[in-house]
Short mmCIF file of C-alpha atoms and ligand atoms in Angstrom, two decimals:
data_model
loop_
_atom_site.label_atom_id
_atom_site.label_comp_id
_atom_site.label_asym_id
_atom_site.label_seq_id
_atom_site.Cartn_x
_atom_site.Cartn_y
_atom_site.Cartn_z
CA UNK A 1 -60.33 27.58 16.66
CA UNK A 2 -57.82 27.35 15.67
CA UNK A 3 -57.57 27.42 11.96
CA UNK A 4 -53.84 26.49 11.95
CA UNK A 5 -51.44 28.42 10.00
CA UNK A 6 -50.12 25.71 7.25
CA UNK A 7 -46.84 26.21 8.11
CA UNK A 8 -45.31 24.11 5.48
CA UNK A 9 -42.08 22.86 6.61
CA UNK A 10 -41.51 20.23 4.12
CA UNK A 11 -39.65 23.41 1.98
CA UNK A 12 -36.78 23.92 4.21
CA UNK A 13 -33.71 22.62 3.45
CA UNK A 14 -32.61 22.20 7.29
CA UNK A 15 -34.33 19.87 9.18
CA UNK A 16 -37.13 20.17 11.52
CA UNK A 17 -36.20 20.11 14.80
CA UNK A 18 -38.45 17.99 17.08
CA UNK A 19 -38.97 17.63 20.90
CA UNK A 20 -41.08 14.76 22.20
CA UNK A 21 -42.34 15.16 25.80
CA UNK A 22 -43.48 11.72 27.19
CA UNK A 23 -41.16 10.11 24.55
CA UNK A 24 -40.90 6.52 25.84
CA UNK A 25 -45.23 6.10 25.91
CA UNK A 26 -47.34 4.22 23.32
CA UNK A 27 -47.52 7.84 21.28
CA UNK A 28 -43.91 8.66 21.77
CA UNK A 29 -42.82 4.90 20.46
CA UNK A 30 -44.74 5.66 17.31
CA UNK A 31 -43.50 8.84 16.53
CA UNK A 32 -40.17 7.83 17.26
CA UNK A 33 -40.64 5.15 14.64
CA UNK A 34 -41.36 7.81 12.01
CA UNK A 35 -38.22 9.57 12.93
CA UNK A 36 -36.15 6.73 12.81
CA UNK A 37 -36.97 6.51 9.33
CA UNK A 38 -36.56 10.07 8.46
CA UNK A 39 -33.18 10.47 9.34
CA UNK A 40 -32.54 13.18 7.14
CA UNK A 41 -36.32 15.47 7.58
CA UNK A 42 -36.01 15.20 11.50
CA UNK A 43 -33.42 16.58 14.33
CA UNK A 44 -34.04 15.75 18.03
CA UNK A 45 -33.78 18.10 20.12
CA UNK A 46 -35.16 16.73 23.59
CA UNK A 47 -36.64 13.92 24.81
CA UNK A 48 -38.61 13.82 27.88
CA UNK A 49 -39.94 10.81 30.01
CA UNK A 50 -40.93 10.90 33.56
CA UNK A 51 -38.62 7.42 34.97
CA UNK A 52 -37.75 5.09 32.46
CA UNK A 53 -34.05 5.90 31.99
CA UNK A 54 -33.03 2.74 30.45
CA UNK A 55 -36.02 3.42 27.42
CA UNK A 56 -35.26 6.85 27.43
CA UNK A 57 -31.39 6.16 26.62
CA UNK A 58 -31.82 4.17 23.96
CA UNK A 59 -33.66 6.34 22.65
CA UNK A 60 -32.30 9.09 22.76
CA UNK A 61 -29.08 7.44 21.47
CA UNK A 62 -31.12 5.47 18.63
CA UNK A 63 -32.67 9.39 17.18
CA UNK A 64 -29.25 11.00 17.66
CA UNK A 65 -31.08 13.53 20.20
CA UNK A 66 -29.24 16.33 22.02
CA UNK A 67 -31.09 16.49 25.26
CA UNK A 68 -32.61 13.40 27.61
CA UNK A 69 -34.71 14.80 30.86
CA UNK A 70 -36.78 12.54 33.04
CA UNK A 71 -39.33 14.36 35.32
CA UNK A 72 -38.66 11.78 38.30
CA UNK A 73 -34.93 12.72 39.63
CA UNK A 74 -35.12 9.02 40.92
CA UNK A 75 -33.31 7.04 37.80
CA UNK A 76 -30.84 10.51 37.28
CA UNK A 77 -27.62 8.80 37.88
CA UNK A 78 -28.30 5.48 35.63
CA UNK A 79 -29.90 7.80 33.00
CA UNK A 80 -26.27 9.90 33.31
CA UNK A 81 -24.37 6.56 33.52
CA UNK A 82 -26.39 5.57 30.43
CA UNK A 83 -25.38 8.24 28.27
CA UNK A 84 -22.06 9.04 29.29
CA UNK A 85 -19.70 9.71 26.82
CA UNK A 86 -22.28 9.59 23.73
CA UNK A 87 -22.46 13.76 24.19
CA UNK A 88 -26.26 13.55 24.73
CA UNK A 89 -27.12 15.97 27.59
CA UNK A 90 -28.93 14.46 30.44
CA UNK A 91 -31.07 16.39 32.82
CA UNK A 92 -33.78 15.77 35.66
CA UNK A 93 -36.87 16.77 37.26
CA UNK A 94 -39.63 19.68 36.77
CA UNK A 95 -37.20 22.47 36.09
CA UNK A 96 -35.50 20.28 33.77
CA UNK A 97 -38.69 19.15 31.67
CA UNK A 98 -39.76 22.87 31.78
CA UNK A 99 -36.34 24.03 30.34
CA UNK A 100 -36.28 21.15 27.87
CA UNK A 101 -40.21 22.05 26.73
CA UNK A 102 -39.09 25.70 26.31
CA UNK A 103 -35.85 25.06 24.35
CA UNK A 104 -35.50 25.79 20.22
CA UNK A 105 -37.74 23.81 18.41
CA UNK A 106 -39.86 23.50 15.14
CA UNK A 107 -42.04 20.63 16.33
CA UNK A 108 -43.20 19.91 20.21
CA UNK A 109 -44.70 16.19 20.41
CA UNK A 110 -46.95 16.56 23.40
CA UNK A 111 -47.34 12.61 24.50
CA UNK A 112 -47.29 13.15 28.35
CA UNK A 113 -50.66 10.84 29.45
CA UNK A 114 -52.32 12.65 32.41
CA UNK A 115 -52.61 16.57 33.86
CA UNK A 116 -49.03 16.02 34.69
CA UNK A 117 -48.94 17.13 30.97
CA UNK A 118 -50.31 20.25 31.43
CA UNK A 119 -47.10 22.20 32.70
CA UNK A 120 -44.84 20.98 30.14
CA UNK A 121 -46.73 21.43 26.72
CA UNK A 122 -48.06 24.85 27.95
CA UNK A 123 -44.58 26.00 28.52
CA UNK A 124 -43.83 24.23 25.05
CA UNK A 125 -46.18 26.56 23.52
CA UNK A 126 -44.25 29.40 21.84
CA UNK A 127 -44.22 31.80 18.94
CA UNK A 128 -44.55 30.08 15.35
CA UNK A 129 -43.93 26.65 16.78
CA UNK A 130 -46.10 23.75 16.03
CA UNK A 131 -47.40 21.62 18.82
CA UNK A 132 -48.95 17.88 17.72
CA UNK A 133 -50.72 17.27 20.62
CA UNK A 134 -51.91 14.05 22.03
CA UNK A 135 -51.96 15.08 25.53
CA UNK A 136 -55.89 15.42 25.97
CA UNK A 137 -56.30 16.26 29.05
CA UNK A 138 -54.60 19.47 28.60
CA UNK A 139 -57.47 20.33 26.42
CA UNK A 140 -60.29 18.33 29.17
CA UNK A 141 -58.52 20.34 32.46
CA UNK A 142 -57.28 23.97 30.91
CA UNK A 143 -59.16 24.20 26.96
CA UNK A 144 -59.90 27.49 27.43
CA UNK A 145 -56.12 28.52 28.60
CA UNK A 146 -54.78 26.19 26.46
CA UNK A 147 -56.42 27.69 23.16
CA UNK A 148 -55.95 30.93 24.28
CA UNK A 149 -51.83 30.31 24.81
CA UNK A 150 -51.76 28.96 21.48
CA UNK A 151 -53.73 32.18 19.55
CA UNK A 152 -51.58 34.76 22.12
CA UNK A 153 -48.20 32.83 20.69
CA UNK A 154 -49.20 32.66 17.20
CA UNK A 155 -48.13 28.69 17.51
CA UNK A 156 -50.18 26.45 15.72
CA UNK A 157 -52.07 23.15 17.37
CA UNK A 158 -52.39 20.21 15.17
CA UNK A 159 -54.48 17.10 16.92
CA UNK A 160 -52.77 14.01 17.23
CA UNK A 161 -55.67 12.24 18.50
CA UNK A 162 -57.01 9.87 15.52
CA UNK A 163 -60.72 10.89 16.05
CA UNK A 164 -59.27 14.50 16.01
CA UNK A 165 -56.96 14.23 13.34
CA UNK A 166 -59.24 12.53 11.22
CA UNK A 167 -62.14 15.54 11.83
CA UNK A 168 -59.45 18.02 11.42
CA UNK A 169 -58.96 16.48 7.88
CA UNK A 170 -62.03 16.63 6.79
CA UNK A 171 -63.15 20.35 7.99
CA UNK A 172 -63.72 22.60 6.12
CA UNK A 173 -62.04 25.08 8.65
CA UNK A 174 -62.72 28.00 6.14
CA UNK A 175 -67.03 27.22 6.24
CA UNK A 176 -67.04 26.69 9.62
CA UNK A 177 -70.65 27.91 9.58
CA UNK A 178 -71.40 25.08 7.08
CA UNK A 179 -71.14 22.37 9.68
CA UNK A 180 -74.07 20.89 11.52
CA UNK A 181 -72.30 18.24 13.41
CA UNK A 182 -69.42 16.39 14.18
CA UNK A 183 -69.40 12.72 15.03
CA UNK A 184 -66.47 11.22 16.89
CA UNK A 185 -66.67 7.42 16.59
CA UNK A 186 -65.93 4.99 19.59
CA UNK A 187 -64.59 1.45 19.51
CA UNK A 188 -66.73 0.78 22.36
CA UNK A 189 -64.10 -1.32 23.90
CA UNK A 190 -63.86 -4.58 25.19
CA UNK A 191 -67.15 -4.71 26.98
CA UNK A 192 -69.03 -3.33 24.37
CA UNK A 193 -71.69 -5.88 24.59
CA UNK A 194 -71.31 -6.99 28.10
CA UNK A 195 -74.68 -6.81 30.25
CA UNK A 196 -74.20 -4.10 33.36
CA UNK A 197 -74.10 -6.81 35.99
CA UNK A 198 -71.18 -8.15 34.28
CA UNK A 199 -68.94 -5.39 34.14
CA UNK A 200 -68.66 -4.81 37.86
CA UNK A 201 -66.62 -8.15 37.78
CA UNK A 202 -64.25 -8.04 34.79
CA UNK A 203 -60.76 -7.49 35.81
CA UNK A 204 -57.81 -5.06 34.94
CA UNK A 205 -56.36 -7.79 32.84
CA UNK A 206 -59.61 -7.52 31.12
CA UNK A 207 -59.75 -3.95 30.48
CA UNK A 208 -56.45 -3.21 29.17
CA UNK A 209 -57.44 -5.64 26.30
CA UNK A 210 -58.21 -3.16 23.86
CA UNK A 211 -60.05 -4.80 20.77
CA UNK A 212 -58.37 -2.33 18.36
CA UNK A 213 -55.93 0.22 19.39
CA UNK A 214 -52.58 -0.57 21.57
CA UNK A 215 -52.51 2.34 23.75
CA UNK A 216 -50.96 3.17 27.32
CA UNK A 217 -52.43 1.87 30.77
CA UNK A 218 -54.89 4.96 31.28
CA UNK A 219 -56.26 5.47 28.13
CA UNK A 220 -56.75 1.72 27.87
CA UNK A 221 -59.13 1.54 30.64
CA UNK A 222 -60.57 5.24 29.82
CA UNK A 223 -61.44 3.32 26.93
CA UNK A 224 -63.09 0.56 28.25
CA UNK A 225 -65.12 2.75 30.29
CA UNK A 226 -65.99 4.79 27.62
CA UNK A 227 -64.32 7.99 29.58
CA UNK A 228 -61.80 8.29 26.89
CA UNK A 229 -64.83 9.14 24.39
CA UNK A 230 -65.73 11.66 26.89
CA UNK A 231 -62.95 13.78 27.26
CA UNK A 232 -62.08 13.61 23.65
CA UNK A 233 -66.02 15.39 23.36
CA UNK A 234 -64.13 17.95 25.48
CA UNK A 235 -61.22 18.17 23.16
CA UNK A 236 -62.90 18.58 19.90
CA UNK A 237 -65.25 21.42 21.56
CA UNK A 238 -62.06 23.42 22.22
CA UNK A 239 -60.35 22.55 19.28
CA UNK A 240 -62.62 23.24 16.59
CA UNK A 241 -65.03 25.89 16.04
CA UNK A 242 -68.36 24.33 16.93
CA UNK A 243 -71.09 24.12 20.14
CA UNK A 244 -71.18 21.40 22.35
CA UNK A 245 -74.31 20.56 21.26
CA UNK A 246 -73.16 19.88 17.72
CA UNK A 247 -71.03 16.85 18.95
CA UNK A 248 -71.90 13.15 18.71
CA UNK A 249 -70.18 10.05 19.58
CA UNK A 250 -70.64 6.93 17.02
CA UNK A 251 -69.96 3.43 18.61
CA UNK A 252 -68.16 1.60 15.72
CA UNK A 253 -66.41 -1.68 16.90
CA UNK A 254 -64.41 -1.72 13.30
CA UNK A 255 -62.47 1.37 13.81
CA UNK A 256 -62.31 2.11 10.53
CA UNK A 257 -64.01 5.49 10.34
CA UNK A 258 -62.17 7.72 13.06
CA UNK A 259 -64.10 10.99 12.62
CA UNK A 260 -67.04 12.42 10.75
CA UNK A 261 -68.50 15.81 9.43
CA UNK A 262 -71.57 16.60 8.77
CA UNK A 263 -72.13 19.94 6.47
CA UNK A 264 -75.36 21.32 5.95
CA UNK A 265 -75.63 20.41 1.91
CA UNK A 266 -76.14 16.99 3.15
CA UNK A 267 -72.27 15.50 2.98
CA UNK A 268 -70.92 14.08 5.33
CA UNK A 269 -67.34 13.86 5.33
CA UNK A 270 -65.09 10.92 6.88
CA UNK A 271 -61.31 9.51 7.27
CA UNK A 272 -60.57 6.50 7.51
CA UNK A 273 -57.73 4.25 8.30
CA UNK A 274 -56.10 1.44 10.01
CA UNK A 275 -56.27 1.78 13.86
CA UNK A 276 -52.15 2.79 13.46
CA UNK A 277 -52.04 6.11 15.65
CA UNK A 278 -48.68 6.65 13.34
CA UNK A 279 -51.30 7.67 10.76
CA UNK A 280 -52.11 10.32 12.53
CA UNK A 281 -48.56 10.90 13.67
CA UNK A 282 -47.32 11.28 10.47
CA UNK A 283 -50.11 13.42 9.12
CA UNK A 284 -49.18 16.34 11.98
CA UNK A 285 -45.52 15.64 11.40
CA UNK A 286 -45.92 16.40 7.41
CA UNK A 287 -48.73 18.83 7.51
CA UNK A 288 -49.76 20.12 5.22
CA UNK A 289 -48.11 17.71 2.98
CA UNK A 290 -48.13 13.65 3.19
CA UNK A 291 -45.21 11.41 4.00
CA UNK A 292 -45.07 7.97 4.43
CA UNK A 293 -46.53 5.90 7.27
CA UNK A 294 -45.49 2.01 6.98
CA UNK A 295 -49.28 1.45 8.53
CA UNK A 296 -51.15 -1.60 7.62
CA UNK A 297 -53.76 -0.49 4.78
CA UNK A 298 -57.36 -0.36 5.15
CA UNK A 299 -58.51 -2.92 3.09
CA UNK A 300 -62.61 -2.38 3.08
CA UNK A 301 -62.97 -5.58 1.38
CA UNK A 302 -61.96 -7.66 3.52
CA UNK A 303 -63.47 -6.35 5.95
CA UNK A 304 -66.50 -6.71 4.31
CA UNK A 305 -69.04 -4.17 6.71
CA UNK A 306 -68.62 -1.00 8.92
CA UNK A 307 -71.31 -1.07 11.90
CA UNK A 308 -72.48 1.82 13.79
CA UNK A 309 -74.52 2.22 16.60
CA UNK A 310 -75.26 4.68 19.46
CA UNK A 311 -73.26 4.58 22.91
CA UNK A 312 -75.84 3.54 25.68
CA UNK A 313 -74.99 5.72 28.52
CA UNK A 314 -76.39 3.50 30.63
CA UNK A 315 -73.95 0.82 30.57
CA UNK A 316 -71.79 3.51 30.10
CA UNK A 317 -71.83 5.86 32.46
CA UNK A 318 -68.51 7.73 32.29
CA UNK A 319 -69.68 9.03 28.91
CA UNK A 320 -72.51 10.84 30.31
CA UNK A 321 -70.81 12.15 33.22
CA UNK A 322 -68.27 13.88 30.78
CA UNK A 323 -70.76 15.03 29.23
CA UNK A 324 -72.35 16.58 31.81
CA UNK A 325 -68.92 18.09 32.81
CA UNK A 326 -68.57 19.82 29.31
CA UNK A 327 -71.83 21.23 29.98
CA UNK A 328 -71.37 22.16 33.61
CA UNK A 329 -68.29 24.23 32.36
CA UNK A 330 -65.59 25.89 34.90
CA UNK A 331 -63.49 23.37 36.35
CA UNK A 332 -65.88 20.28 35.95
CA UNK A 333 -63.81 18.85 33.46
CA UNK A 334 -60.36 19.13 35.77
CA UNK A 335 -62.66 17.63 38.21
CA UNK A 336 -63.36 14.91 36.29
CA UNK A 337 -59.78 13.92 34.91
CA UNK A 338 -58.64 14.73 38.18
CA UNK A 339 -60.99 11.93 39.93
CA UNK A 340 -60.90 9.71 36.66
CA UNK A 341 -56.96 9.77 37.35
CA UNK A 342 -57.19 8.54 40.60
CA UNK A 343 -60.16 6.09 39.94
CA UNK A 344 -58.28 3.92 37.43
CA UNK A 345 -54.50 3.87 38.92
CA UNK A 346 -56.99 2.19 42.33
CA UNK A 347 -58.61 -0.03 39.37
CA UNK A 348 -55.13 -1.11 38.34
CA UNK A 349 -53.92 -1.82 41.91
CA UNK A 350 -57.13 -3.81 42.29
CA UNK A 351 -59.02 -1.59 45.32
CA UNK A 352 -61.87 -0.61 43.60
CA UNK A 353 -63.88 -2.52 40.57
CA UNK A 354 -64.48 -1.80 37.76
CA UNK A 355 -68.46 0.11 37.99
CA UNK A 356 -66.22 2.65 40.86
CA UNK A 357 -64.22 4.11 38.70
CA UNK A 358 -67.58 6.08 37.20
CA UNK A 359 -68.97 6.24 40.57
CA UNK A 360 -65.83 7.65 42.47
CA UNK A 361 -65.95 10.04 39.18
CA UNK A 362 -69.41 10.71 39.89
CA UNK A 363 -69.00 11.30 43.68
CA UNK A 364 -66.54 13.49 43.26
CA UNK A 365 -67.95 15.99 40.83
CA UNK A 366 -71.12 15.97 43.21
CA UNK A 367 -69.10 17.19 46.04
CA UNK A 368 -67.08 19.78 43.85
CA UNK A 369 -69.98 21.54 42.08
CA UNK A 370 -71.86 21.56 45.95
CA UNK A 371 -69.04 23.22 47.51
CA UNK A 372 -69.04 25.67 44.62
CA UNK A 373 -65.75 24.84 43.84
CA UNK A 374 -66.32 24.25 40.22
CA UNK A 375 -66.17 28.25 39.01
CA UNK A 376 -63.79 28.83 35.74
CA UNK A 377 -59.99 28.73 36.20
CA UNK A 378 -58.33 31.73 35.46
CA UNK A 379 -54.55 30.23 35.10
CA UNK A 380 -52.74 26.88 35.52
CA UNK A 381 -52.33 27.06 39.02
CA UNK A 382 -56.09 27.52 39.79
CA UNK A 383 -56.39 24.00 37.25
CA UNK A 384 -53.54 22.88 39.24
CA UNK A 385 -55.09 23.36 42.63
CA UNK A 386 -58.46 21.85 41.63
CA UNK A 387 -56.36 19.01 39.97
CA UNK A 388 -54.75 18.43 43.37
CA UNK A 389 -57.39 18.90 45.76
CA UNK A 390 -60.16 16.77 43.80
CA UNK A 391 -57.32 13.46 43.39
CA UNK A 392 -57.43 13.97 47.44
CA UNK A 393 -61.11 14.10 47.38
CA UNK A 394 -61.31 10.49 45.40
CA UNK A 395 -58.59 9.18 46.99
CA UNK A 396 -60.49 9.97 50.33
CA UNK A 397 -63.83 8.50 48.74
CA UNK A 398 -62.02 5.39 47.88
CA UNK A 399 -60.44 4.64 51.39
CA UNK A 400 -64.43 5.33 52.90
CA UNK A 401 -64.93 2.65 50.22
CA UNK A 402 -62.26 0.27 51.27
CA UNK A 403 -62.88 0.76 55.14
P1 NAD B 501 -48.14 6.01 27.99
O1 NAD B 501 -48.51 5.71 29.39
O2 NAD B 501 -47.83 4.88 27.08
O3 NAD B 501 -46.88 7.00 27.96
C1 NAD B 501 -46.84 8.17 28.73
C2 NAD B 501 -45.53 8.90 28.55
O4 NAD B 501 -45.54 10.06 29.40
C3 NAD B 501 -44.30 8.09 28.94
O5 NAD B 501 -43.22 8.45 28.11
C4 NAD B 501 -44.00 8.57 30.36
O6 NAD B 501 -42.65 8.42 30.74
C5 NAD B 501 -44.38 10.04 30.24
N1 NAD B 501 -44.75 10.68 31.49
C6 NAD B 501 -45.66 10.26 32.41
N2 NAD B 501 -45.72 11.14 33.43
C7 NAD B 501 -44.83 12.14 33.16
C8 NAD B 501 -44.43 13.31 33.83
N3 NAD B 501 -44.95 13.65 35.01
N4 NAD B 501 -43.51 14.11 33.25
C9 NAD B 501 -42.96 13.76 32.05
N5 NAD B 501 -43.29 12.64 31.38
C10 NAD B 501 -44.22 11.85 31.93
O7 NAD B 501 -49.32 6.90 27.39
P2 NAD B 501 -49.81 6.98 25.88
O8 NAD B 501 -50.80 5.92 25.63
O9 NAD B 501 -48.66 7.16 24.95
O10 NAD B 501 -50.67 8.33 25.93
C11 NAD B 501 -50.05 9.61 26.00
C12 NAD B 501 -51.11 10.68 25.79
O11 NAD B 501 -51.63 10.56 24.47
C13 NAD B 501 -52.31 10.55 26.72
O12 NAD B 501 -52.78 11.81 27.04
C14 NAD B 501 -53.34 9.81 25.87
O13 NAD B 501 -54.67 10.11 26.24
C15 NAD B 501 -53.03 10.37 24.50
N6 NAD B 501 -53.41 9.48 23.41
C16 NAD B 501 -52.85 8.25 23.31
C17 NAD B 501 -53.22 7.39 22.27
C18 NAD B 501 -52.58 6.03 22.12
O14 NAD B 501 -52.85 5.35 21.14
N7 NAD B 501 -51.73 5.57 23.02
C19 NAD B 501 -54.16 7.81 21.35
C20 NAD B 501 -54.71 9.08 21.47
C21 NAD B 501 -54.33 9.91 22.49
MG1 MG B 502 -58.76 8.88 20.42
#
């Protein structure tokens, strides 16, 4: 990659105008925090949710922003009710988010959870413009079109994921030839020590319980199934310039240590923080200065030992079957969000256990790469079209399941 141009925009006088898609999410909540207390270093330009118009509102009223879209059309008229009179524009649906993702901006907050992301922060992508990206899977589904939009613009991608963010800050992107490895650490979840037999019972209550991190639905259960550790594998291999066999996941229940670097004198590089994604917020916000983040501090004396171990596949198997998907190449990944999408929202809604999300997963990426539908994707649409047609797939699986 991807060695970002440090465009510093901490010297400017004016101030930098930011757009947040998925604005009302876990991510967007702490980034709007930082804004909040920035008055003076941040404009809003747009903010852009997909059907919460009463959280979008206030929002948008709270940060002073210009521009309020929703993707859904459904909640238009109370989002336009909401904000009548304050002068905020309010817009909806695709065009809308498109329009709003394309419009003048310094910063583009990509926070949209899911492929449904993909559209939006490509389109967001544009000449000189930085995009803080926490949107994996528009890395996991399109990496290769992704990266290449971003060189082709001359916009600059800083990772707002905190295993990303913390690698990014400790490589050395001008030796890339001076790295062996880079470890991405896992919290392992909640049922990090829970026997196999067990885990086929626990319940959705169970796995949004995230020991460390308070995160979204999805990326809650991703985590607890150890998915999430997969696809951000995918990320890092298309955001920094390594192989995929140079990757390595670290389980390390503390989540203290967010990412590591190896370099071939021996060091091995780390950050570390409080598990506060407004750390890594504010570090792609400031870049490639510092501002404050009003995160808890690490304090490594209290607690007293970091623990490391490796991720048993076995237990896990999500992990592997990313893996495997990284390695198959083409659309395998899509594939794999695409069914992984499906598989968890029928977790949530309690038809299938917790073991069939992997297995529907698993299923489904058996069926694409036998039908040979699994070749590299030459634009969005072809990503789009595999997105579409392998949710069917699992979908399908899952009512076989059921009947
Ligand atoms: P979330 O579910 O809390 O929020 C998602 C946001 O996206 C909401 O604002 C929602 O309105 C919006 N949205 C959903 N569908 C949309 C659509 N079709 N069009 C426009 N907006 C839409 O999710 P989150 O936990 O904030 O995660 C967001 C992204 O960041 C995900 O890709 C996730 O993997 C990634 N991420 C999250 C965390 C975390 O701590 N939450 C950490 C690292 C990476
Ligand atoms: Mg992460």
């Amino acid at each position: 990659m991807p060695v970002p141009a440090k465009t510093d925009y901490n010297t400017r006088t004016s101030p930098i105008r930011v757009t947040m898609l998925g604005a009302t999410g876990s991510i967007g909540q702490s980034a709007a925090d930082l804004i909040a207390r920035n008055p003076d270093r941040f404009e809003v330009v747009s903010l852009v949710a997909n059907s919460s118009a009463k959280a979008l509102a206030e929002m948008a009223i709270s940060l002073k922003a210009k521009n309020a879209v929703l993707s859904d059309p459904e909640n238009f008229e109370i989002l336009k009710g909401l904000l009548a009179g304050t002068g905020i524009e309010a817009s909806a649906g695709e065009a809308a988010v498109l329009e709003a993702a394309d419009r003048d901006a310094d910063l583009v907050i990509g926070a949209i959870v899911g492929a449904a992301g993909l559209a939006p922060t490509m389109a967001a992508i544009k000449p000189g413009r930085r995009i803080a990206l926490a949107n994996k899977e528009c890395l996991v589904c399109a990496g290769d079109l992704f990266m290449a939009k971003i060189a082709a613009a001359g916009a600059e991608i800083l990772p707002v994921d905190s295993e990303h963010n913390a690698i990014f800050q400790v490589f050395e992107a001008a030796e890339p030839d001076s790295v062996e490895k880079v470890i991405l650490t896992a919290s392992g979840g909640p049922f990090r020590t829970f026997a196999l037999k067990d885990m086929a019972q626990v319940t959705p209550q169970q796995a949004l319980k995230h020991p460390n991190w308070d995160m979204g639905a999805r990326i809650s259960i991703d985590s607890a199934t150890m998915m999430n550790k997969g696809f951000e594998v995918i990320e890092a291999y298309h955001l920094f310039p390594i192989e995929s066999d140079q990757l390595e996941v670290l389980v390390h229940p503390q989540s203290a240590v967010h990412g590591l670097v190896q370099y071939r004198d021996g060091s091995l590089l780390a950050q570390l923080g409080s598990p506060d994604m407004r750390t890594p917020i504010a570090h792609c916000m400031a870049y490639p200065r510092r501002m404050e983040a009003p995160v808890q501090r690490l304090d490594l004396a209290s607690l007293g030992s970091l623990t490391f171990e490796k991720p048993d596949l076995a237990r896990f198997p999500a992990l592997r079957l990313a893996l495997e998907a990284l390695r198959s190449g083409g659309q395998a990944p899509a594939v794999l969000n695409a069914a992984d999408e499906t598989a968890v929202a029928a977790f949530l809604k309690g038809a299938i256990g917790f073991m069939d999300i992997p297995a529907a997963v698993e299923e489904t990426l058996n069926a694409f790469a036998a039908s040979g539908e699994i070749s590299a994707a030459g634009s969005v649409e072809d990503v789009l079209n595999v997105d579409r047609d392998a949710r069917q797939w699992t979908a399908d699986w899952i009512l076989r399941k059921a009947a």
